XYZ file of C-alpha atoms in Angstrom:
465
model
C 128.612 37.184 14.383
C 127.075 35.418 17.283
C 123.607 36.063 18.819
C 122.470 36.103 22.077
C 118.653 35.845 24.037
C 117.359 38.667 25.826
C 116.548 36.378 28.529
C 120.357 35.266 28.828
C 119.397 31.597 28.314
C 120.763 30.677 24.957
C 124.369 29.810 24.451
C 125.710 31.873 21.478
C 124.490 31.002 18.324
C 125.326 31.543 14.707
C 122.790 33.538 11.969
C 121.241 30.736 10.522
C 120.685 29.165 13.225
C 118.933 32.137 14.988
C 116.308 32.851 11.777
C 115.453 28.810 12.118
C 114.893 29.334 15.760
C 112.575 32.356 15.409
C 111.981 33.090 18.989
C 114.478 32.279 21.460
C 114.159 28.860 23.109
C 113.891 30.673 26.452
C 111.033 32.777 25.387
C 113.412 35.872 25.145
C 114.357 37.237 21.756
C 117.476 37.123 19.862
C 119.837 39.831 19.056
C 123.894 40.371 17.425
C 126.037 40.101 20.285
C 127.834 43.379 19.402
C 126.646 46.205 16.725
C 128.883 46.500 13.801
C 129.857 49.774 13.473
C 129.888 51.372 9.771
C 132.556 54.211 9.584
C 132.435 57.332 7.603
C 134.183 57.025 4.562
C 132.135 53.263 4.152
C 128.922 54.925 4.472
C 129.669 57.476 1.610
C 131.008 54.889 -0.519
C 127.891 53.505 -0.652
C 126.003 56.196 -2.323
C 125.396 54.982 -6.021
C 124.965 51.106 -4.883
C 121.455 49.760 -6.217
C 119.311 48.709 -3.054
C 120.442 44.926 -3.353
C 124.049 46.216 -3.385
C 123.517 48.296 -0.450
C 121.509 45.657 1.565
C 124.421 43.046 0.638
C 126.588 45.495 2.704
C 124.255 45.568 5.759
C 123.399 42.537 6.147
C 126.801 40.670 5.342
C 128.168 42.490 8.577
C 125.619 40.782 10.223
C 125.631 37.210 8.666
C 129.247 34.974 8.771
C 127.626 31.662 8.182
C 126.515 31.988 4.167
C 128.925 32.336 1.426
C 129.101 35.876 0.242
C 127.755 34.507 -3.320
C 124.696 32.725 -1.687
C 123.643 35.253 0.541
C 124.059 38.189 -3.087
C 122.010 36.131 -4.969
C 119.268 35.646 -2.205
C 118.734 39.244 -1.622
C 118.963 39.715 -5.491
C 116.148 36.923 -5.830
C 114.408 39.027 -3.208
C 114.339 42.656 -4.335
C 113.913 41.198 -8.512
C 109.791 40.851 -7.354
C 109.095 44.861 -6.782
C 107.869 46.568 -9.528
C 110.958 49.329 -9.453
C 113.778 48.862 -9.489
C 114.266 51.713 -6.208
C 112.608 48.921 -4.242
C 112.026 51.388 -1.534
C 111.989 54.915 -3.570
C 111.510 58.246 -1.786
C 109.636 61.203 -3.036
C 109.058 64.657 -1.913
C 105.838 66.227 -0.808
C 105.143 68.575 2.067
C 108.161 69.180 3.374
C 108.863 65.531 4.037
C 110.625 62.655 2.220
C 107.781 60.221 2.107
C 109.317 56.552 2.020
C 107.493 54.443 -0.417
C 107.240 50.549 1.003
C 104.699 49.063 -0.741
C 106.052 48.401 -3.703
C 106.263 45.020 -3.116
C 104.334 41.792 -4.051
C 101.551 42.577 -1.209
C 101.758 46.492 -1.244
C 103.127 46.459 2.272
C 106.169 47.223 3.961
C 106.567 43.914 5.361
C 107.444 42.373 1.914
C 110.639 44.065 1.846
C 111.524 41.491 5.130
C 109.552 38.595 3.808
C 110.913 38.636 0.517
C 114.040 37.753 1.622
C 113.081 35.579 4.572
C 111.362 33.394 2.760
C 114.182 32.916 -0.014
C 116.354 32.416 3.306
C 114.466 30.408 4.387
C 114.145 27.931 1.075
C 118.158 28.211 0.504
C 118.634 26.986 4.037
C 115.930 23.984 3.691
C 117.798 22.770 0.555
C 121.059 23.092 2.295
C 120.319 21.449 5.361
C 117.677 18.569 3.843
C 115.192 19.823 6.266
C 111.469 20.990 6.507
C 109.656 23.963 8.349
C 106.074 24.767 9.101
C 105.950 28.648 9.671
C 103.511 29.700 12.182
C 102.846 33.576 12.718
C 100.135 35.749 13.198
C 99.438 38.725 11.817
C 97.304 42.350 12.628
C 96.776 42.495 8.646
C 100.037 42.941 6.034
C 102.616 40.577 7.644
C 100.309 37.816 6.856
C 99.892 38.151 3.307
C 103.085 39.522 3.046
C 104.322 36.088 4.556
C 102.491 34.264 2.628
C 104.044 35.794 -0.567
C 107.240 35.273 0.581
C 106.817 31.238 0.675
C 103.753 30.341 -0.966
C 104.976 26.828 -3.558
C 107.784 26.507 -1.941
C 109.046 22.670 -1.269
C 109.835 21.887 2.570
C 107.393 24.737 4.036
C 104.231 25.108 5.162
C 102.685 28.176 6.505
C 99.824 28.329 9.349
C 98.421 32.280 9.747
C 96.564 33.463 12.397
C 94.731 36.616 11.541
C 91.691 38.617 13.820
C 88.183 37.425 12.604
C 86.898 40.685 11.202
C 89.657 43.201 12.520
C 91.200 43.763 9.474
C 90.832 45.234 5.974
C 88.648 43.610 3.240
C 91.751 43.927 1.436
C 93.836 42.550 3.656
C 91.922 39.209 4.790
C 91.308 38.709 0.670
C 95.252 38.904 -0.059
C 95.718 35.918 2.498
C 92.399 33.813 1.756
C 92.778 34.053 -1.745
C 96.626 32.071 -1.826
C 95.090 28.262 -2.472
C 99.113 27.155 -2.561
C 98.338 23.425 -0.734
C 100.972 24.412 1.206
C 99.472 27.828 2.739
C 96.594 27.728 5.695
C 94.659 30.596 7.016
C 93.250 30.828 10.525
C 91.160 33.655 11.568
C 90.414 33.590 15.142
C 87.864 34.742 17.613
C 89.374 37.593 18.717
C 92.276 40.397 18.628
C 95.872 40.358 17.377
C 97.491 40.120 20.579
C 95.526 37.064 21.113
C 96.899 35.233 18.320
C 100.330 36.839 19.363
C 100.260 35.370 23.096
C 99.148 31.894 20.959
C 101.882 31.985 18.635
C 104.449 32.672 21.568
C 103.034 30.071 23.973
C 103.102 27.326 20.996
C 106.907 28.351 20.615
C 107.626 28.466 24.227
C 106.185 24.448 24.297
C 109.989 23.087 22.780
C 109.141 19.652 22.314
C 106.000 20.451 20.015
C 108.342 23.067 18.517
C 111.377 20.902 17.824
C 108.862 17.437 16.559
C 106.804 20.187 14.267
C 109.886 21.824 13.166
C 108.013 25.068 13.769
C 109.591 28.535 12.305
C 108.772 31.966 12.940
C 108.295 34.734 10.573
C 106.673 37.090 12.863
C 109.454 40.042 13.277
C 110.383 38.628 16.468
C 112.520 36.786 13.416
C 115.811 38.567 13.842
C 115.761 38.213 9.701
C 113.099 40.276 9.444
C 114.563 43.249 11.715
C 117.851 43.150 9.450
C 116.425 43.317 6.350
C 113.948 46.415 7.492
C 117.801 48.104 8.899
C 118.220 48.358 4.877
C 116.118 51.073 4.112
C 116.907 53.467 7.123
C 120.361 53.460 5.780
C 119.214 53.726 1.816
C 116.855 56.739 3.537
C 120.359 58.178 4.685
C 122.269 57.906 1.735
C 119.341 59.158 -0.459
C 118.712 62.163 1.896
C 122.399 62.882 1.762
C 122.222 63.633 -1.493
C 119.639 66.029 -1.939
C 119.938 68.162 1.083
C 122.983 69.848 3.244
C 122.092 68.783 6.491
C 124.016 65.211 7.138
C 121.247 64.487 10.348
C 117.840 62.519 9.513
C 114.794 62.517 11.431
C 112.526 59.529 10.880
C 108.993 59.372 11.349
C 107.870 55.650 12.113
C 103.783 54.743 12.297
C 104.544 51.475 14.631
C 102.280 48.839 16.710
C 104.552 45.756 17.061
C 108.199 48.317 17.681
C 109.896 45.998 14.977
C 109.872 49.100 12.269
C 110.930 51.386 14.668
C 113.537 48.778 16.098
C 115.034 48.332 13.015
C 115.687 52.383 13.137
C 117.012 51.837 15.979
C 119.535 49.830 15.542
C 120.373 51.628 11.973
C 121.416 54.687 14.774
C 123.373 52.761 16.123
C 125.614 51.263 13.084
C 125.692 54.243 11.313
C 128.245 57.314 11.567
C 127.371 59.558 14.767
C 125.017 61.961 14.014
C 123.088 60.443 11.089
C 120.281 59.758 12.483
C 119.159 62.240 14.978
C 115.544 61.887 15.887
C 112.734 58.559 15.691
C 109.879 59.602 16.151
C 107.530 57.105 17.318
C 103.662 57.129 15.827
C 101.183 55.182 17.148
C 96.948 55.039 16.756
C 94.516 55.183 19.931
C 96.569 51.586 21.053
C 99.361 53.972 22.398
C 101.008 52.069 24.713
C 104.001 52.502 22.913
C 103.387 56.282 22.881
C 102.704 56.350 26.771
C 106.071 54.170 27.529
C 107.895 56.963 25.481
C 106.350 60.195 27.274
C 105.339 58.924 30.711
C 107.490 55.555 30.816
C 104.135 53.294 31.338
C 104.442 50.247 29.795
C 100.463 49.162 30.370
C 98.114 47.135 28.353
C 94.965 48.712 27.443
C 92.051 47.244 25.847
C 92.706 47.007 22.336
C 90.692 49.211 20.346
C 89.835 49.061 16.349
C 90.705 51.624 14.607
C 91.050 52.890 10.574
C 94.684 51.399 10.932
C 94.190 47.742 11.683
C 97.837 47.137 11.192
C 98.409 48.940 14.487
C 95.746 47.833 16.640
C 98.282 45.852 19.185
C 98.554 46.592 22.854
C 101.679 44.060 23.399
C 104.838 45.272 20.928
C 106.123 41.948 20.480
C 109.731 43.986 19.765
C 109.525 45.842 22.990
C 111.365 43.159 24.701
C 114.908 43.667 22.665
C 114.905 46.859 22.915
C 114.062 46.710 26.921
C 116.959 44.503 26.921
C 119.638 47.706 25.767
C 117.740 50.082 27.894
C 118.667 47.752 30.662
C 121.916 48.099 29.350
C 122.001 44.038 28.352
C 121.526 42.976 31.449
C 119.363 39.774 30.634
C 118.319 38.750 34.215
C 116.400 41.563 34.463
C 115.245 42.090 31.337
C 113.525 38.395 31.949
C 112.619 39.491 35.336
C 110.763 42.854 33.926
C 108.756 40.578 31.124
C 107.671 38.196 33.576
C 106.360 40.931 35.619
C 104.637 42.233 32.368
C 102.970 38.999 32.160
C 101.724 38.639 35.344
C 100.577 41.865 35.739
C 100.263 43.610 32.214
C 102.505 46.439 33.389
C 105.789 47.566 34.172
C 106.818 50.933 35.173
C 110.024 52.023 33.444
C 109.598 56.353 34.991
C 112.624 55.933 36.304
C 114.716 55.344 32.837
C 112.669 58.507 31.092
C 115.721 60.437 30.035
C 117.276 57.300 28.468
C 114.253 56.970 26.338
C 113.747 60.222 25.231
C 117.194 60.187 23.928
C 116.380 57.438 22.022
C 112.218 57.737 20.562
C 110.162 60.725 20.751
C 106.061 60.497 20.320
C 103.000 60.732 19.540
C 99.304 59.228 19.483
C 96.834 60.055 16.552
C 93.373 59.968 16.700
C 91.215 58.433 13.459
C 89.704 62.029 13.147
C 93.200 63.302 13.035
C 93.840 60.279 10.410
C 90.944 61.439 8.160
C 92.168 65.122 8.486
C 95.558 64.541 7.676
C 94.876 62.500 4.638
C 92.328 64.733 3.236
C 94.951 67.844 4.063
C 97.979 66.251 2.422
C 96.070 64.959 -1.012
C 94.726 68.777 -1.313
C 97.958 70.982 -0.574
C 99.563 68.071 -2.624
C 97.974 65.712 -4.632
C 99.180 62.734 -3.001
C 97.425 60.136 -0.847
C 98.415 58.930 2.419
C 96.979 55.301 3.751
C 96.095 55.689 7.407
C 98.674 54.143 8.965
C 100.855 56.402 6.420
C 99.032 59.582 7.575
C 99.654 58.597 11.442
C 103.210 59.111 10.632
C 103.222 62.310 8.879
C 100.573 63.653 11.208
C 103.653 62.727 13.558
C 106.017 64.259 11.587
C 104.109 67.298 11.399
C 104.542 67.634 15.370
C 108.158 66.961 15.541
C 109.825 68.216 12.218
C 112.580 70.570 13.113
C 113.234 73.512 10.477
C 116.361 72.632 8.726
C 116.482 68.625 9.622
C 115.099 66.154 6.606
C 112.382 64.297 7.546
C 111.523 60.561 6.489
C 107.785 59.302 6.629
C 107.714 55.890 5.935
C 105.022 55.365 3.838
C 104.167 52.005 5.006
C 101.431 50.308 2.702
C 99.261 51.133 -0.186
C 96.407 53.404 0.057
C 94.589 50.927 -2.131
C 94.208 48.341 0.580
C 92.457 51.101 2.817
C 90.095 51.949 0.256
C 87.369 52.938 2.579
C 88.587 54.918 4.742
C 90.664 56.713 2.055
C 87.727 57.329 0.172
C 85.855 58.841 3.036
C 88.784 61.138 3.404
C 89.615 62.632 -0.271
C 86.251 61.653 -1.759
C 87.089 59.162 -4.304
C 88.412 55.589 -4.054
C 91.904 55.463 -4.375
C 93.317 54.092 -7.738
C 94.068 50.459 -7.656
C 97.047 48.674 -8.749
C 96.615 45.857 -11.036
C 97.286 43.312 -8.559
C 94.031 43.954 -6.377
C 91.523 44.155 -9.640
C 88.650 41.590 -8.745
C 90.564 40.256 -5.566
C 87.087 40.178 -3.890
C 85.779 37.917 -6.237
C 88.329 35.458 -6.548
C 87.641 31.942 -4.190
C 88.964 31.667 -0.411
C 89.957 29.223 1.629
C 90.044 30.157 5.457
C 89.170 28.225 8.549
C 87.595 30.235 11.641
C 88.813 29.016 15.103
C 88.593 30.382 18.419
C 91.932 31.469 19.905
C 92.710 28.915 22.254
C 96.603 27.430 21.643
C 94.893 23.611 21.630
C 93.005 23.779 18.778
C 95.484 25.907 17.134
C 97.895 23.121 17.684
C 95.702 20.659 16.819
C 94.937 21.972 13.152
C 99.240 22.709 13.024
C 99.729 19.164 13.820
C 96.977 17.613 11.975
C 98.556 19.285 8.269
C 102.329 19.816 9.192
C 105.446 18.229 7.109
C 107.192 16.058 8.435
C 110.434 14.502 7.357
């Protein structure tokens, strides 16, 4: 399996060496050259395969480069750190299959990725003698969630860049609290997207890149995309299996496009048909939500909301899947992203009936959060977190009588105490991991978010070979 830049300036590459590259040396982003297609009779064999099984199958049609043996035991290493053994288990409430995520080290979806990327990441060190000093940013779980996937580790280091203040209590204390010597916390002066454009303007300099041996982790890490392809397809099979309709409809709360990407492309491997419907959920930052019903692809000013996580303007996934509604033509999918830069817009009207053959959506308000997490714990005793609720709220617009519907359920309520409390009227309970996590020590430094001093701190406490 080769891979290939959005931006058409990469020559084709193997797996490995697009996860160590992160983001494409030409600032585009890197995707499989061709889809694999999964047949059928495959896809029903695969119903009683444990989750490691099934994600062996996935992702082995996109990976050549590691023996089969290396790349089992890597995903087994993985999934062995959620507490059942489901990994991603679905229950039934509503009239919805809620997808449960968070049952992962961090109690986010994003450990079901950075589990494995960081045990990719550690087999391919070893192999290759090398070293790597991750830098990402986050808009709350992929941080922690990172950080968990490679904190002790020999040959990496880790540099986060989080919003000062812009997310949860919960959140900031699952990344501040990881004294590893090898793990360091930034928060900076300002939003998400800030420490985004940072992040990609640091990988976009190649010689401080290539002399830093810098990594990415973010999900413009093709990795992470693969590994998040898993559970759309365990959804299927699961689904499948308990009702008579063979069509899913998935409902996907999304800020950065890389969850509802990674739907995406599960349409397109699996059997015709099997997916039918992603609906796209996103909080008052809908600029996701307006390039789906009006085809306005503008930035906004990014607002805070009860679901930090989503509080983005700039999807930093947008980009690959511009480049198949351009139908792969790079050129202009580079032309159409440097437009975006310059001018923080780009109208795509004129492709509307493309899209809405691929997403439908829908914006939710926080009083519609609050409402719909107060609603679904009383008709059914279970509680949403808000970025959870965003999606069923979603779901709730778009479910068709007769056609399952997945929520994915992506993080514990736990780590959204506050709000979740002002919505059923009790803290949520609280999962052993998170007892007296505000009282443990930190270790953060605050920066503003300018790329110099970022680069200066990176530089300063690197590896080096």
């Amino acid at each position: 399996m080769q891979y290939l830049s959005t931006r058409g300036g990469v020559s084709p590459i193997g797996f490995t060496e697009a996860v160590m590259m992160g983001l494409a040396t030409d600032g585009g982003l890197l995707l499989p050259r061709t889809i694999p297609r999964i047949g059928s009779e495959t896809f029903n064999s695969w119903q009683k395969l444990s989750y490691a099984e099934l994600a062996f199958e996935v992702m082995s049609r996109f990976v050549d480069d590691i023996p089969s043996s290396d790349l089992k035991n890597i995903i087994n290493r993985s999934y062995a750190t959620f507490d059942t053994e489901a990994v991603t288990p679905l229950v039934h409430k509503g009239g919805l299959h809620i997808l449960e995520l968070f049952h992962g080290p961090t109690l986010a979806f994003k450990d079901v990725a950075l589990q494995f990327l960081g045990n990719l990441f550690e087999y391919l060190l070893a192999k290759n003698k090398s070293v790597l000093n991750i830098l990402g940013a986050t808009s709350g779980d992929t941080g922690s969630a990172a950080i968990y996937g490679v904190r002790g580790k020999e040959r990496i280091k880790i540099f986060i860049l989080h919003p000062h203040q812009r997310v949860s209590e919960i959140q900031e204390r699952q990344m501040t609290t990881v004294l590893d010597d090898n793990v360091f916390n930034i928060a900076i002066r300002g939003s998400f997207d800030d420490g985004q454009t940072i992040i990609k303007k640091i990988f976009g300099e190649i010689e401080f890149k290539n002399s830093f041996h810098l990594g990415a982790i973010n999900s413009i890490n093709w990795a992470r995309v693969l590994a998040q392809v898993v559970y759309y397809v365990h959804s299927c099979l699961h689904v499948a299996t308990h009702e008579k309709d063979s069509s899913v409809d998935f409902a996907i709360p999304t800020g950065n496009f890389g969850d509802i990407f990674a739907g995406f492309i599960a349409k397109k491997i699996l059997p015709a048909g099997t997916i039918r419907q992603l609906v796209l959920a996103t909080n008052d930052n809908d600029i996701l939500t307006r390039f789906v019903n009006k085809g306005d692809y503008s930035l906004g000013t990014v607002k805070m909301t009860s679901s930090p996580s989503m509080d983005i303007q700039a999807a930093s996934n947008f980009e690959r899947y511009l480049y198949y509604l351009m139908d792969n033509d790079a050129p202009r999918t580079k032309e159409l992203m440097v437009e975006f830069a310059q001018n923080g817009k780009i109208d795509l009207s004129g492709y509307q009936d493309q899209i809405r053959r691929d997403f439908v959506a829908a914006a939710v308000s926080d009083a519609d959060v609050l409402e719909t997490i107060t609603s679904f714990h009383d008709q059914y005793d279970y509680v949403l977190d808000p970025h959870t609720a965003i999606g069923v709220k979603a779901a709730q617009q778009y479910k068709t009588v007769g056609v399952p519907m997945v929520c994915l359920a992506t993080a514990h309520p736990a780590k959204f105490g506050t709000v979740v409390e002002e919505a059923i009227g009790n803290p949520p309970n609280v999962p052993d991991c998170l007892i007296g996590i505000t009282d443990k020590p930190t270790r953060c430094e605050l920066m503003d978010a300018e790329m110099k001093k970022i680069q200066e701190f990176v530089s300063k406490n690197a590896l080096h070979l």
